[in-house]
Amino acid sequence: MLNAREFLKKTDAEVSKTVVGKSDRLRLATAAVLAGGHILLDDLPGVGKTTFVKSFSMALGCGFKRIQFTPDLLPSDVVGMNIFDRGTSSFRRVDGPIMTNILLADELNRAIPRTQSALLEAMAERQVTLDGETTPLPSPFIVMATQNPVESESTFRLPAAQLDRFMLCLSLGYLNSGEEAEMLRSVGDDIPFDSIRAVSDPDSIVALQEQMRDVSITEDMTDYIVSLVSATRGHPMLRLGASPRATRDLYRCSKALAAISNRDFVTPDDVHELLIPVLAHRLVQSSEAGVTGKTKRSVLLDIAEKTPVPPSRNKLFV
């Protein structure tokens, strides 16, 4: 079986056939998958969010389903329903598209809050409940959602409870001129999804997720993570700080990032790289922040600068 480093390398080679210049985002997304976390892609239209998710899921070798979220989408369109079968005079369960490994929730913020909430139990507990009957979801189960941050018409703001269930929030961003030219040369006519080969399968990914438990993290590093997250609570520029779930996500994802960096221990650099992707989307700025122009990113960077950093084991090898 591939180790985490080899898994990333092979996955990147496949995804790069359809997605240009996003290896850094793929690295973080892979860490989230190995940590068992969900991913939110918050970016402008046309930058390749859907292509990224579809290509990534194909390379993972997992079951993949897509739901296009719209205002008229119902919870039953997500989780399924029980229908009456006249032939057997009994109710029969019809599973929704949520019964898969990788679920693309495309434009999640276009659905009404009632439909958005259909994902809450699934994302937190890896199960769905229908008419009192609870069914576990396949393993692994990862939600990769997209939303457009600049469009407000016919959209519904994702509630804090929903945002808090996403381990990472990533932005793909625009390509530079060289990358955009390369994109036209390689995928300008048709996106070659058929060229992507699976490098893994669901069982292998679950096994890799279990291996993340073996990555060591010292008490000092654990205390450092807690200090960083705690500093967001009660910060004058923040009305809402990060939750204990965010602390756990930063802990788990740091271990996965260390593993794909070919290390069996976590360093401060792992935590710093994940600080903004893991925490920023969960924070709510205060009115004072709006006046001063402070962003959530700048607040987190300020917190990182002021929080004492524990010694890194990297120094042992210098």
mmCIF file of C-alpha atoms in Angstrom:
data_model
loop_
_atom_site.group_PDB
_atom_site.id
_atom_site.type_symbol
_atom_site.label_atom_id
_atom_site.label_comp_id
_atom_site.label_asym_id
_atom_site.label_seq_id
_atom_site.Cartn_x
_atom_site.Cartn_y
_atom_site.Cartn_z
ATOM 1 C CA MET A 1 0.000 0.000 0.000
ATOM 2 C CA LEU A 2 1.152 3.549 -0.727
ATOM 3 C CA ASN A 3 2.314 5.708 2.150
ATOM 4 C CA ALA A 4 0.912 9.215 2.521
ATOM 5 C CA ARG A 5 3.773 10.872 0.604
ATOM 6 C CA GLU A 6 3.504 8.467 -2.346
ATOM 7 C CA PHE A 7 -0.277 8.800 -2.278
ATOM 8 C CA LEU A 8 -0.019 12.582 -2.697
ATOM 9 C CA LYS A 9 2.577 12.294 -5.461
ATOM 10 C CA LYS A 10 0.488 9.868 -7.526
ATOM 11 C CA THR A 11 -2.741 11.778 -6.902
ATOM 12 C CA ASP A 12 -1.119 15.045 -7.989
ATOM 13 C CA ALA A 13 0.155 13.414 -11.189
ATOM 14 C CA GLU A 14 -3.389 12.372 -12.127
ATOM 15 C CA VAL A 15 -5.201 15.565 -11.115
ATOM 16 C CA SER A 16 -2.617 17.647 -13.001
ATOM 17 C CA LYS A 17 -3.924 16.124 -16.241
ATOM 18 C CA THR A 18 -7.042 18.275 -15.923
ATOM 19 C CA VAL A 19 -6.180 20.946 -13.337
ATOM 20 C CA VAL A 20 -3.231 23.273 -13.929
ATOM 21 C CA GLY A 21 -1.209 25.061 -11.263
ATOM 22 C CA LYS A 22 -3.080 23.949 -8.153
ATOM 23 C CA SER A 23 -0.681 21.449 -6.580
ATOM 24 C CA ASP A 24 -0.481 23.519 -3.388
ATOM 25 C CA ARG A 25 -4.288 23.389 -2.953
ATOM 26 C CA LEU A 26 -4.294 19.678 -3.754
ATOM 27 C CA ARG A 27 -1.695 19.119 -1.036
ATOM 28 C CA LEU A 28 -3.973 20.693 1.571
ATOM 29 C CA ALA A 29 -7.057 18.913 0.221
ATOM 30 C CA THR A 30 -5.219 15.590 0.405
ATOM 31 C CA ALA A 31 -4.269 16.295 4.019
ATOM 32 C CA ALA A 32 -7.937 16.964 4.795
ATOM 33 C CA VAL A 33 -9.027 13.697 3.170
ATOM 34 C CA LEU A 34 -6.418 11.709 5.115
ATOM 35 C CA ALA A 35 -7.607 13.459 8.278
ATOM 36 C CA GLY A 36 -11.213 12.532 7.422
ATOM 37 C CA GLY A 37 -12.342 16.141 6.987
ATOM 38 C CA HIS A 38 -14.731 17.955 4.666
ATOM 39 C CA ILE A 39 -13.630 20.708 2.278
ATOM 40 C CA LEU A 40 -15.287 23.970 1.205
ATOM 41 C CA LEU A 41 -14.117 25.633 -2.021
ATOM 42 C CA ASP A 42 -15.078 29.294 -1.766
ATOM 43 C CA ASP A 43 -14.228 31.062 -4.996
ATOM 44 C CA LEU A 44 -15.386 32.932 -8.070
ATOM 45 C CA PRO A 45 -17.206 31.227 -10.973
ATOM 46 C CA GLY A 46 -15.082 29.619 -13.680
ATOM 47 C CA VAL A 47 -11.866 29.049 -11.721
ATOM 48 C CA GLY A 48 -12.232 25.257 -11.846
ATOM 49 C CA LYS A 49 -13.835 24.298 -8.522
ATOM 50 C CA THR A 50 -16.015 21.536 -9.968
ATOM 51 C CA THR A 51 -13.228 20.244 -12.218
ATOM 52 C CA PHE A 52 -10.893 20.122 -9.226
ATOM 53 C CA VAL A 53 -13.325 18.083 -7.103
ATOM 54 C CA LYS A 54 -14.305 15.702 -9.896
ATOM 55 C CA SER A 55 -10.687 15.073 -10.901
ATOM 56 C CA PHE A 56 -9.630 14.603 -7.280
ATOM 57 C CA SER A 57 -12.383 12.072 -6.583
ATOM 58 C CA MET A 58 -11.557 10.120 -9.746
ATOM 59 C CA ALA A 59 -7.893 9.933 -8.734
ATOM 60 C CA LEU A 60 -8.930 8.729 -5.264
ATOM 61 C CA GLY A 61 -10.820 5.847 -6.855
ATOM 62 C CA CYS A 62 -13.899 6.526 -4.741
ATOM 63 C CA GLY A 63 -17.594 6.667 -5.433
ATOM 64 C CA PHE A 64 -18.569 10.155 -6.533
ATOM 65 C CA LYS A 65 -21.924 11.913 -6.797
ATOM 66 C CA ARG A 66 -22.812 15.519 -7.467
ATOM 67 C CA ILE A 67 -25.776 17.494 -6.203
ATOM 68 C CA GLN A 68 -26.507 20.834 -7.834
ATOM 69 C CA PHE A 69 -27.954 22.846 -4.960
ATOM 70 C CA THR A 70 -30.817 25.146 -5.951
ATOM 71 C CA PRO A 71 -33.551 26.983 -3.997
ATOM 72 C CA ASP A 72 -36.129 24.313 -4.903
ATOM 73 C CA LEU A 73 -33.982 21.357 -3.773
ATOM 74 C CA LEU A 74 -35.577 19.413 -0.897
ATOM 75 C CA PRO A 75 -33.892 17.456 1.934
ATOM 76 C CA SER A 76 -35.286 14.241 0.438
ATOM 77 C CA ASP A 77 -33.374 15.023 -2.772
ATOM 78 C CA VAL A 78 -30.206 14.733 -0.683
ATOM 79 C CA VAL A 79 -30.780 11.959 1.871
ATOM 80 C CA GLY A 80 -33.525 9.971 0.098
ATOM 81 C CA MET A 81 -37.037 8.988 1.165
ATOM 82 C CA ASN A 82 -39.347 6.114 1.995
ATOM 83 C CA ILE A 83 -41.900 5.448 -0.748
ATOM 84 C CA PHE A 84 -44.927 3.175 -0.661
ATOM 85 C CA ASP A 85 -44.550 0.091 -2.868
ATOM 86 C CA ARG A 86 -48.003 -1.044 -3.976
ATOM 87 C CA GLY A 87 -46.646 -4.413 -5.064
ATOM 88 C CA THR A 88 -45.530 -5.336 -1.551
ATOM 89 C CA SER A 89 -47.948 -3.028 0.313
ATOM 90 C CA SER A 90 -45.008 -1.690 2.312
ATOM 91 C CA PHE A 91 -42.656 1.244 2.346
ATOM 92 C CA ARG A 92 -39.356 0.964 0.514
ATOM 93 C CA ARG A 93 -36.298 3.099 1.186
ATOM 94 C CA VAL A 94 -34.844 4.970 -1.782
ATOM 95 C CA ASP A 95 -31.378 6.266 -0.957
ATOM 96 C CA GLY A 96 -30.362 9.745 -1.976
ATOM 97 C CA PRO A 97 -27.075 10.737 -3.625
ATOM 98 C CA ILE A 98 -25.537 11.245 -0.182
ATOM 99 C CA MET A 99 -24.818 7.499 -0.075
ATOM 100 C CA THR A 100 -21.400 7.787 -1.686
ATOM 101 C CA ASN A 101 -17.756 8.351 -0.765
ATOM 102 C CA ILE A 102 -17.188 11.817 -2.250
ATOM 103 C CA LEU A 103 -20.195 14.134 -2.422
ATOM 104 C CA LEU A 104 -19.860 17.320 -4.450
ATOM 105 C CA ALA A 105 -22.325 19.818 -2.983
ATOM 106 C CA ASP A 106 -22.167 22.294 -5.847
ATOM 107 C CA GLU A 107 -23.169 25.876 -4.953
ATOM 108 C CA LEU A 108 -24.277 24.769 -1.495
ATOM 109 C CA ASN A 109 -25.336 28.276 -0.515
ATOM 110 C CA ARG A 110 -28.071 28.325 -3.176
ATOM 111 C CA ALA A 111 -30.182 25.813 -1.228
ATOM 112 C CA ILE A 112 -32.668 26.888 1.434
ATOM 113 C CA PRO A 113 -31.471 26.455 5.034
ATOM 114 C CA ARG A 114 -33.753 23.445 5.539
ATOM 115 C CA THR A 115 -31.992 21.598 2.710
ATOM 116 C CA GLN A 116 -28.542 22.726 3.807
ATOM 117 C CA SER A 117 -29.272 21.264 7.257
ATOM 118 C CA ALA A 118 -29.825 17.841 5.677
ATOM 119 C CA LEU A 119 -26.021 17.581 5.510
ATOM 120 C CA LEU A 120 -25.359 18.408 9.173
ATOM 121 C CA GLU A 121 -25.803 14.925 10.641
ATOM 122 C CA ALA A 122 -23.990 13.309 7.713
ATOM 123 C CA MET A 123 -20.971 15.598 7.989
ATOM 124 C CA ALA A 124 -20.635 15.313 11.766
ATOM 125 C CA GLU A 125 -21.581 11.688 12.399
ATOM 126 C CA ARG A 126 -21.214 9.928 9.028
ATOM 127 C CA GLN A 127 -24.809 8.745 9.157
ATOM 128 C CA VAL A 128 -28.285 9.771 8.007
ATOM 129 C CA THR A 129 -31.603 9.333 9.784
ATOM 130 C CA LEU A 130 -34.766 8.827 7.774
ATOM 131 C CA ASP A 131 -38.118 8.362 9.508
ATOM 132 C CA GLY A 132 -36.355 7.343 12.695
ATOM 133 C CA GLU A 133 -34.069 4.792 11.018
ATOM 134 C CA THR A 134 -30.351 5.588 11.112
ATOM 135 C CA THR A 135 -28.058 4.334 8.344
ATOM 136 C CA PRO A 136 -24.251 4.653 8.341
ATOM 137 C CA LEU A 137 -22.669 6.278 5.303
ATOM 138 C CA PRO A 138 -19.945 4.599 3.224
ATOM 139 C CA SER A 139 -16.329 4.928 4.360
ATOM 140 C CA PRO A 140 -14.679 7.206 3.591
ATOM 141 C CA PHE A 141 -17.340 9.897 3.377
ATOM 142 C CA ILE A 142 -16.143 13.363 2.390
ATOM 143 C CA VAL A 143 -18.256 16.381 1.440
ATOM 144 C CA MET A 144 -16.567 18.771 -0.967
ATOM 145 C CA ALA A 145 -18.773 21.816 -1.322
ATOM 146 C CA THR A 146 -18.491 24.919 -3.484
ATOM 147 C CA GLN A 147 -19.899 28.399 -3.122
ATOM 148 C CA ASN A 148 -19.567 31.720 -4.921
ATOM 149 C CA PRO A 149 -18.602 34.462 -2.422
ATOM 150 C CA VAL A 150 -19.588 37.461 -4.548
ATOM 151 C CA GLU A 151 -23.124 36.580 -5.614
ATOM 152 C CA SER A 152 -25.957 37.255 -3.172
ATOM 153 C CA GLU A 153 -29.052 36.901 -5.369
ATOM 154 C CA SER A 154 -30.928 33.620 -4.715
ATOM 155 C CA THR A 155 -28.341 32.525 -2.153
ATOM 156 C CA PHE A 156 -28.538 31.757 1.563
ATOM 157 C CA ARG A 157 -25.636 32.415 3.883
ATOM 158 C CA LEU A 158 -24.142 29.206 5.291
ATOM 159 C CA PRO A 159 -24.825 29.121 9.048
ATOM 160 C CA ALA A 160 -22.003 28.856 11.571
ATOM 161 C CA ALA A 161 -22.965 25.258 12.380
ATOM 162 C CA GLN A 162 -22.521 24.313 8.721
ATOM 163 C CA LEU A 163 -19.245 26.173 8.245
ATOM 164 C CA ASP A 164 -17.831 24.635 11.408
ATOM 165 C CA ARG A 165 -18.188 21.161 9.906
ATOM 166 C CA PHE A 166 -15.770 21.949 7.083
ATOM 167 C CA MET A 167 -12.223 21.113 8.096
ATOM 168 C CA LEU A 168 -10.741 23.331 5.379
ATOM 169 C CA CYS A 169 -11.851 26.272 3.302
ATOM 170 C CA LEU A 170 -9.782 26.742 0.165
ATOM 171 C CA SER A 171 -9.723 29.251 -2.679
ATOM 172 C CA LEU A 172 -8.294 28.131 -6.022
ATOM 173 C CA GLY A 173 -7.699 31.655 -7.319
ATOM 174 C CA TYR A 174 -6.862 32.776 -10.827
ATOM 175 C CA LEU A 175 -4.058 31.221 -12.856
ATOM 176 C CA ASN A 176 -1.058 33.319 -13.786
ATOM 177 C CA SER A 177 -0.403 34.000 -17.495
ATOM 178 C CA GLY A 178 1.899 31.025 -17.963
ATOM 179 C CA GLU A 179 -0.482 28.639 -16.203
ATOM 180 C CA GLU A 180 -3.454 29.931 -18.174
ATOM 181 C CA ALA A 181 -1.606 29.361 -21.451
ATOM 182 C CA GLU A 182 -0.714 25.847 -20.283
ATOM 183 C CA MET A 183 -4.360 25.284 -19.424
ATOM 184 C CA LEU A 184 -5.395 26.177 -22.957
ATOM 185 C CA ARG A 185 -2.775 23.864 -24.448
ATOM 186 C CA SER A 186 -3.720 20.889 -22.281
ATOM 187 C CA VAL A 187 -7.471 21.246 -21.659
ATOM 188 C CA GLY A 188 -8.566 24.062 -23.984
ATOM 189 C CA ASP A 189 -10.936 21.985 -26.117
ATOM 190 C CA ASP A 190 -12.204 19.262 -23.786
ATOM 191 C CA ILE A 191 -11.300 18.426 -20.206
ATOM 192 C CA PRO A 192 -9.668 14.957 -20.443
ATOM 193 C CA PHE A 193 -11.379 13.303 -17.469
ATOM 194 C CA ASP A 194 -11.027 9.952 -19.260
ATOM 195 C CA SER A 195 -7.260 10.181 -18.865
ATOM 196 C CA ILE A 196 -7.402 10.153 -15.043
ATOM 197 C CA ARG A 197 -6.552 6.814 -13.461
ATOM 198 C CA ALA A 198 -7.440 5.848 -9.891
ATOM 199 C CA VAL A 199 -4.387 5.577 -7.650
ATOM 200 C CA SER A 200 -6.299 4.190 -4.678
ATOM 201 C CA ASP A 201 -9.663 2.836 -3.515
ATOM 202 C CA PRO A 202 -11.961 3.405 -0.516
ATOM 203 C CA ASP A 203 -10.412 0.656 1.625
ATOM 204 C CA SER A 204 -6.891 1.972 1.012
ATOM 205 C CA ILE A 205 -7.918 5.502 1.962
ATOM 206 C CA VAL A 206 -9.516 4.273 5.182
ATOM 207 C CA ALA A 207 -6.263 2.410 5.948
ATOM 208 C CA LEU A 208 -4.253 5.587 5.303
ATOM 209 C CA GLN A 209 -6.593 7.533 7.571
ATOM 210 C CA GLU A 210 -5.886 5.018 10.326
ATOM 211 C CA GLN A 211 -2.136 5.505 9.813
ATOM 212 C CA MET A 212 -2.500 9.191 10.680
ATOM 213 C CA ARG A 213 -3.018 8.122 14.302
ATOM 214 C CA ASP A 214 0.611 6.986 14.370
ATOM 215 C CA VAL A 215 1.965 10.481 13.633
ATOM 216 C CA SER A 216 3.324 11.829 16.902
ATOM 217 C CA ILE A 217 2.545 15.226 18.333
ATOM 218 C CA THR A 218 4.258 16.430 21.500
ATOM 219 C CA GLU A 219 2.491 17.941 24.485
ATOM 220 C CA ASP A 220 4.105 21.270 23.641
ATOM 221 C CA MET A 221 2.669 21.151 20.119
ATOM 222 C CA THR A 222 -0.751 20.159 21.450
ATOM 223 C CA ASP A 223 -0.687 23.087 23.874
ATOM 224 C CA TYR A 224 0.439 25.358 21.024
ATOM 225 C CA ILE A 225 -2.571 24.392 18.898
ATOM 226 C CA VAL A 226 -4.908 24.998 21.849
ATOM 227 C CA SER A 227 -3.297 28.396 22.498
ATOM 228 C CA LEU A 228 -3.736 29.507 18.886
ATOM 229 C CA VAL A 229 -7.402 28.548 18.770
ATOM 230 C CA SER A 230 -8.148 29.920 22.250
ATOM 231 C CA ALA A 231 -6.698 33.278 21.216
ATOM 232 C CA THR A 232 -9.508 33.705 18.678
ATOM 233 C CA ARG A 233 -12.099 33.640 21.477
ATOM 234 C CA GLY A 234 -12.577 37.020 23.035
ATOM 235 C CA HIS A 235 -10.300 38.707 20.499
ATOM 236 C CA PRO A 236 -11.438 42.340 20.096
ATOM 237 C CA MET A 237 -11.568 42.029 16.308
ATOM 238 C CA LEU A 238 -13.697 38.862 16.394
ATOM 239 C CA ARG A 239 -17.317 38.460 17.418
ATOM 240 C CA LEU A 240 -17.119 34.674 17.164
ATOM 241 C CA GLY A 241 -13.957 32.649 17.704
ATOM 242 C CA ALA A 242 -13.122 29.108 16.664
ATOM 243 C CA SER A 243 -14.818 26.121 18.301
ATOM 244 C CA PRO A 244 -13.336 23.033 20.004
ATOM 245 C CA ARG A 245 -14.152 21.205 16.770
ATOM 246 C CA ALA A 246 -11.765 23.614 15.031
ATOM 247 C CA THR A 247 -9.072 22.730 17.589
ATOM 248 C CA ARG A 248 -9.537 19.047 16.833
ATOM 249 C CA ASP A 249 -9.525 19.661 13.077
ATOM 250 C CA LEU A 250 -6.273 21.636 13.306
ATOM 251 C CA TYR A 251 -4.762 18.825 15.383
ATOM 252 C CA ARG A 252 -5.837 16.054 12.991
ATOM 253 C CA CYS A 253 -5.000 17.905 9.790
ATOM 254 C CA SER A 254 -1.553 18.872 11.097
ATOM 255 C CA LYS A 255 -0.784 15.186 11.596
ATOM 256 C CA ALA A 256 -1.918 14.389 8.054
ATOM 257 C CA LEU A 257 0.147 17.250 6.616
ATOM 258 C CA ALA A 258 3.202 15.950 8.474
ATOM 259 C CA ALA A 259 2.615 12.483 7.007
ATOM 260 C CA ILE A 260 2.399 13.694 3.403
ATOM 261 C CA SER A 261 5.579 15.688 4.096
ATOM 262 C CA ASN A 262 7.202 12.310 4.887
ATOM 263 C CA ARG A 263 7.476 12.939 8.622
ATOM 264 C CA ASP A 264 6.089 11.001 11.581
ATOM 265 C CA PHE A 265 5.878 14.071 13.825
ATOM 266 C CA VAL A 266 4.175 17.475 13.695
ATOM 267 C CA THR A 267 6.144 20.728 13.560
ATOM 268 C CA PRO A 268 5.023 24.366 14.035
ATOM 269 C CA ASP A 269 5.320 24.821 10.255
ATOM 270 C CA ASP A 270 2.539 22.247 9.732
ATOM 271 C CA VAL A 271 0.271 24.160 12.094
ATOM 272 C CA HIS A 272 1.130 27.545 10.546
ATOM 273 C CA GLU A 273 0.362 26.315 7.024
ATOM 274 C CA LEU A 274 -3.085 25.172 8.130
ATOM 275 C CA LEU A 275 -3.987 28.014 10.468
ATOM 276 C CA ILE A 276 -5.879 30.145 7.936
ATOM 277 C CA PRO A 277 -7.464 27.306 5.866
ATOM 278 C CA VAL A 278 -8.737 25.575 9.023
ATOM 279 C CA LEU A 279 -9.804 28.545 11.142
ATOM 280 C CA ALA A 280 -10.619 31.614 9.020
ATOM 281 C CA HIS A 281 -13.980 30.462 7.637
ATOM 282 C CA ARG A 282 -15.281 29.746 11.162
ATOM 283 C CA LEU A 283 -14.588 33.226 12.521
ATOM 284 C CA VAL A 284 -17.003 36.167 12.575
ATOM 285 C CA GLN A 285 -15.487 39.643 12.616
ATOM 286 C CA SER A 286 -16.576 42.312 15.048
ATOM 287 C CA SER A 287 -17.937 45.677 13.925
ATOM 288 C CA GLU A 288 -14.654 47.237 15.053
ATOM 289 C CA ALA A 289 -12.756 45.067 12.566
ATOM 290 C CA GLY A 290 -14.819 46.498 9.738
ATOM 291 C CA VAL A 291 -13.901 50.027 10.749
ATOM 292 C CA THR A 292 -10.179 49.312 11.088
ATOM 293 C CA GLY A 293 -10.001 47.195 7.933
ATOM 294 C CA LYS A 294 -8.718 44.152 9.820
ATOM 295 C CA THR A 295 -9.416 40.885 7.986
ATOM 296 C CA LYS A 296 -9.755 37.439 9.507
ATOM 297 C CA ARG A 297 -6.506 36.505 7.809
ATOM 298 C CA SER A 298 -4.624 39.421 9.370
ATOM 299 C CA VAL A 299 -6.084 38.625 12.792
ATOM 300 C CA LEU A 300 -4.867 35.025 12.563
ATOM 301 C CA LEU A 301 -1.422 36.092 11.405
ATOM 302 C CA ASP A 302 -1.258 38.496 14.332
ATOM 303 C CA ILE A 303 -2.259 35.706 16.728
ATOM 304 C CA ALA A 304 0.410 33.411 15.255
ATOM 305 C CA GLU A 305 3.048 36.111 15.660
ATOM 306 C CA LYS A 306 2.186 36.745 19.321
ATOM 307 C CA THR A 307 1.812 33.105 20.411
ATOM 308 C CA PRO A 308 5.091 31.557 21.665
ATOM 309 C CA VAL A 309 6.266 28.786 19.336
ATOM 310 C CA PRO A 310 7.462 25.524 20.921
ATOM 311 C CA PRO A 311 10.856 24.100 19.862
ATOM 312 C CA SER A 312 10.657 22.096 16.625
ATOM 313 C CA ARG A 313 12.089 18.602 16.350
ATOM 314 C CA ASN A 314 13.427 19.736 12.973
ATOM 315 C CA LYS A 315 16.266 21.401 14.888
ATOM 316 C CA LEU A 316 17.543 17.965 15.880
ATOM 317 C CA PHE A 317 18.414 17.284 12.260
ATOM 318 C CA VAL A 318 19.960 20.603 11.246
#
